[in-house]
Amino acid sequence: MSKIWKDTTALISLIIFGIIAALALLAPFITPYKFDEIVDAPLIGSSGSYLLGTDEIGRDIFTRIVYAGRISLIVGICSTIIAMVGGVVLGLISGYYGGKIDTLISRFLDGLLAFPSIILALAVMAVLGPDIYNAMLAIGLVSIPIFARITRSSVLTLKGREFVEASHSMGAGDARIMFRVILPNCLSPLLVQISLTFASAILTEAALSFLGLGVQPPTPSWGSMLNAGRSFLSQAPLYSIISGGAVFLTVLCLNVLGDSLRDLLDPREAKKRA
Amino acid sequence: MLKLLLKKLTELILVLFFVTLIVFFTFRLLPGDPAQMRLGMDPAPEAVAALTAEMGLDKPLVVQYGNWIADVVRGDLGKSMFDGKPVTELLADKIPKTFELAVLGALLSIIIAVPLGVMATLKKNSWIDKLARVFSLFGFSVPAYWLAVLLMLLFAYKLHWLPAGGYVSFAESPSAHIKALILPVITVGIINSAQIFRFLRSGMLEVISQDFIRTARAKGLSEWIVIGKHVARNALPSLITIVALNFSLLLSGMVITEQIFAWPGLGWLMIQSILSRDYDVVQAAVLISAVFIVVINLIADLINAMLDPRIKYN
């Protein structure tokens, strides 16, 4: 029963996320206006021509929400890739070579982990300046340690196994063993982490934009729209509610998917938790 | 215990070394010449050269780092660009305000998460367990800024029960102070409790599946004694670790919560300083939060070692 319930929620999440992704992908064909086009008077309520009303300078909120989804997903994907590549490489090196290199890398990662993630991302944004590429970099950077740790612990358990020794004895080099022999065998925890990091990257991007340090206007972002709507909470509460709700829904779907992916790939752990 | 303390302290120093390195080199990446920035528009080249020498910016990076660390250890975190006040003075004013929110938020999250975690474990797969898991998923996914706005809409704009933000000191008006605290504490507390609940539940389920619990039950002890005594004592170390680890998340959430509710704490100061390009203040705020997290985790490790003599941290 519980399994069916779980599968249903996962399926619904997948469908909702698919819709969000499709909307973002097809934004120019779906939206009735341009995202930076002033179409009417500011802060008109929702109506036939403006599904969610207009924003503080008279742009269509629905159009901007859809375009902002594009930004969120792009930043999410790119920063997850940065985190994954950086983390996997560091984790492989640290776990495979061990010794001093491992200590050095591990303590460096501990150092990175010591920073509350938003604070570190903010520091990077403060230094590099607010724009979308720096946001990707900052968010990717703060998620490197978790990927590195997961990879490292997988490498440590795999390193001594026969198939690794076998390829070693056949003359495979370190790089080949790390990337071609060990890496494919630690993919499943990484896959789960990818979906969770994707979710947290979207949250962080919206947080940075909310604080005015992420995506810059006139490009819409769910975070900056929520912030703009905050000044008009009593006149147009829907503006903020929808912008934040979009972040919430996307992140919720990704978290549900991450959870069921974990159950799927690691049935033993799932049994313990269920 | 002493050996453990020594081992942990050497680890701490190594981590702090990397923390300072990360902070130092991140802020070294700032575009432009710090001396020139400090002097404003079109300064005389001689003045720039003089200030560069005075700030030690003409020395090798290693020396610059060494000088900076020496200053930090002496409690000199630089000066604010605007009023020239020492950064430590600014921090001393803001940190207690953040601390108040953080501690109350952590307390609230424990008050929510622990009973929920215990009930969910006791009645695994019951409706209360399912409800608690839905709540935790919600807490995991809800952005702090959205939750804050929703709370504000309901309690400040609709019901007019609480202020939408702002800070009133306790000395000024105790009741206004408490009223201003409620919404930020709830925001921080709910998000944090979701995390604590999740780890607590899996930690307790792991303890509960062990042999000594089966023995305790076989002896005929009531379920409450089994949970209250045997499980709780063994799950406590993981709870302490989770709460400590979560302080990092708590501080992240705090930056946003403080900004929304105009609560003038460390996070608020940090955002203001970033927007006004007051880098000494930003640098100090980043450094302080990381040091704080490292120390909190050390304390949690030590408390755990005291509670459970089996912990050796090898």
Short mmCIF file of C-alpha atoms in Angstrom, two decimals, chain A residues 1-2 5-6 103-105 107-108 110-120 122-128 130 196 202-208 210-213 223 226 230 233-234 237 240-248 251-253 255-256 259 262 271-274, chain B residues 11 14-15 18-20 22-23 26-31 124-125 130 133-134 137-146 149-150 152-153 157 198 201-202 205-206 209 247-249 251-253 255-256 259-261 270-271 274-275 277 279 282 285-287 289-291 293-294:
data_model
loop_
_atom_site.label_atom_id
_atom_site.label_comp_id
_atom_site.label_asym_id
_atom_site.label_seq_id
_atom_site.Cartn_x
_atom_site.Cartn_y
_atom_site.Cartn_z
CA MET A 1 0.00 0.00 0.00
CA SER A 2 2.70 2.37 1.10
CA TRP A 5 1.16 5.56 -2.55
CA LYS A 6 4.81 6.45 -2.95
CA THR A 103 43.79 14.73 4.32
CA LEU A 104 44.44 17.97 2.47
CA ILE A 105 41.39 17.70 0.21
CA ARG A 107 40.05 19.34 5.34
CA PHE A 108 39.64 21.83 2.49
CA ASP A 110 35.44 20.62 5.65
CA GLY A 111 36.50 24.24 5.42
CA LEU A 112 34.07 24.84 2.55
CA LEU A 113 31.32 23.00 4.43
CA ALA A 114 31.84 25.22 7.45
CA PHE A 115 30.25 28.10 5.57
CA PRO A 116 26.47 28.26 5.65
CA SER A 117 25.70 27.72 1.97
CA ILE A 118 23.86 30.96 1.28
CA ILE A 119 26.51 32.96 3.10
CA LEU A 120 29.30 31.46 1.00
CA LEU A 122 26.64 35.56 -1.15
CA ALA A 123 30.34 36.14 -0.53
CA VAL A 124 31.19 34.82 -3.99
CA MET A 125 28.46 36.96 -5.56
CA ALA A 126 29.66 40.01 -3.62
CA VAL A 127 33.14 39.54 -4.99
CA LEU A 128 32.33 38.55 -8.57
CA PRO A 130 25.70 39.89 -9.43
CA LEU A 196 18.60 16.90 -4.50
CA ILE A 202 16.83 26.35 -7.52
CA LEU A 203 16.13 27.38 -3.93
CA THR A 204 19.47 29.17 -3.65
CA GLU A 205 19.14 30.93 -7.00
CA ALA A 206 15.75 32.25 -5.97
CA ALA A 207 17.20 33.30 -2.61
CA LEU A 208 20.07 35.19 -4.24
CA PHE A 210 15.35 37.66 -3.85
CA LEU A 211 18.18 39.47 -2.10
CA GLY A 212 18.95 41.38 -5.31
CA LEU A 213 22.24 39.55 -5.88
CA GLY A 223 13.09 35.18 -6.30
CA LEU A 226 8.67 37.56 -4.96
CA ARG A 230 6.55 42.10 -1.24
CA LEU A 233 1.37 42.59 -0.33
CA SER A 234 -1.86 44.31 0.63
CA PRO A 237 -0.94 39.42 -2.61
CA SER A 240 4.20 37.19 -4.24
CA ILE A 241 2.21 34.06 -3.53
CA ILE A 242 2.50 32.79 -7.10
CA SER A 243 6.20 33.63 -7.47
CA GLY A 244 7.14 31.81 -4.27
CA GLY A 245 4.67 29.04 -4.99
CA ALA A 246 6.44 28.32 -8.26
CA VAL A 247 9.73 27.80 -6.42
CA PHE A 248 8.03 25.65 -3.81
CA VAL A 251 11.55 22.08 -5.43
CA LEU A 252 8.89 19.85 -3.88
CA CYS A 253 8.64 17.77 -7.07
CA ASN A 255 12.66 16.35 -3.64
CA VAL A 256 9.94 13.73 -4.04
CA ASP A 259 13.47 10.33 -2.52
CA ARG A 262 16.91 6.70 -3.65
CA LYS A 271 13.70 -0.87 3.78
CA LYS A 272 15.39 0.52 6.85
CA ARG A 273 13.59 3.81 6.54
CA ALA A 274 10.16 2.57 5.60
CA GLU B 11 41.48 19.06 13.38
CA LEU B 14 43.39 22.70 10.24
CA VAL B 15 39.79 23.37 9.22
CA PHE B 18 41.29 26.41 5.29
CA VAL B 19 38.34 28.58 6.30
CA THR B 20 40.61 31.63 6.59
CA ILE B 22 39.01 30.51 1.51
CA VAL B 23 37.84 33.83 2.96
CA THR B 26 37.82 34.93 -2.16
CA PHE B 27 38.03 38.56 -1.17
CA ARG B 28 41.38 38.92 -2.92
CA LEU B 29 39.53 38.18 -6.18
CA LEU B 30 37.67 41.47 -5.92
CA PRO B 31 38.17 43.43 -9.10
CA LYS B 124 5.47 3.73 12.14
CA ASN B 125 3.35 3.98 8.97
CA LYS B 130 2.58 9.90 7.23
CA ARG B 133 6.59 12.95 6.76
CA VAL B 134 4.47 15.18 4.56
CA LEU B 137 8.84 17.20 2.95
CA PHE B 138 7.03 20.54 3.03
CA GLY B 139 9.65 22.03 5.35
CA PHE B 140 12.42 20.73 3.09
CA SER B 141 10.98 22.30 -0.01
CA VAL B 142 9.45 25.55 1.16
CA PRO B 143 11.63 28.59 0.53
CA ALA B 144 12.14 30.66 3.71
CA TYR B 145 11.20 33.87 1.90
CA TRP B 146 7.90 32.42 0.73
CA VAL B 149 5.62 36.21 3.16
CA LEU B 150 2.70 33.81 3.69
CA MET B 152 3.16 37.95 7.08
CA LEU B 153 0.12 38.02 4.83
CA TYR B 157 -2.02 41.96 6.85
CA ARG B 198 13.82 13.56 9.18
CA ARG B 201 13.19 9.51 12.64
CA SER B 202 15.74 7.52 10.69
CA LEU B 205 14.32 3.60 13.63
CA GLU B 206 17.87 2.37 13.47
CA SER B 209 15.74 -2.31 15.28
CA PHE B 247 22.97 25.45 12.78
CA SER B 248 24.64 25.98 9.44
CA LEU B 249 21.31 25.72 7.68
CA LEU B 251 22.23 30.65 9.71
CA SER B 252 21.57 30.41 5.97
CA GLY B 253 17.86 30.74 6.58
CA VAL B 255 20.11 35.76 6.30
CA ILE B 256 16.83 35.69 4.41
CA GLN B 259 16.16 40.56 5.55
CA ILE B 260 12.41 39.98 5.19
CA PHE B 261 11.49 40.92 8.72
CA MET B 270 25.91 41.24 5.59
CA ILE B 271 23.36 42.02 2.87
CA ILE B 274 27.31 43.69 0.16
CA LEU B 275 24.91 46.16 -1.42
CA ARG B 277 30.29 47.36 -1.11
CA TYR B 279 33.90 44.56 1.97
CA VAL B 282 31.23 41.32 4.56
CA ALA B 285 30.62 38.43 8.75
CA VAL B 286 31.47 35.48 6.49
CA LEU B 287 34.47 34.55 8.61
CA SER B 289 29.69 32.61 10.68
CA ALA B 290 32.07 29.88 9.52
CA VAL B 291 34.08 29.97 12.74
CA ILE B 293 29.71 26.69 12.80
CA VAL B 294 33.06 24.96 13.26
#
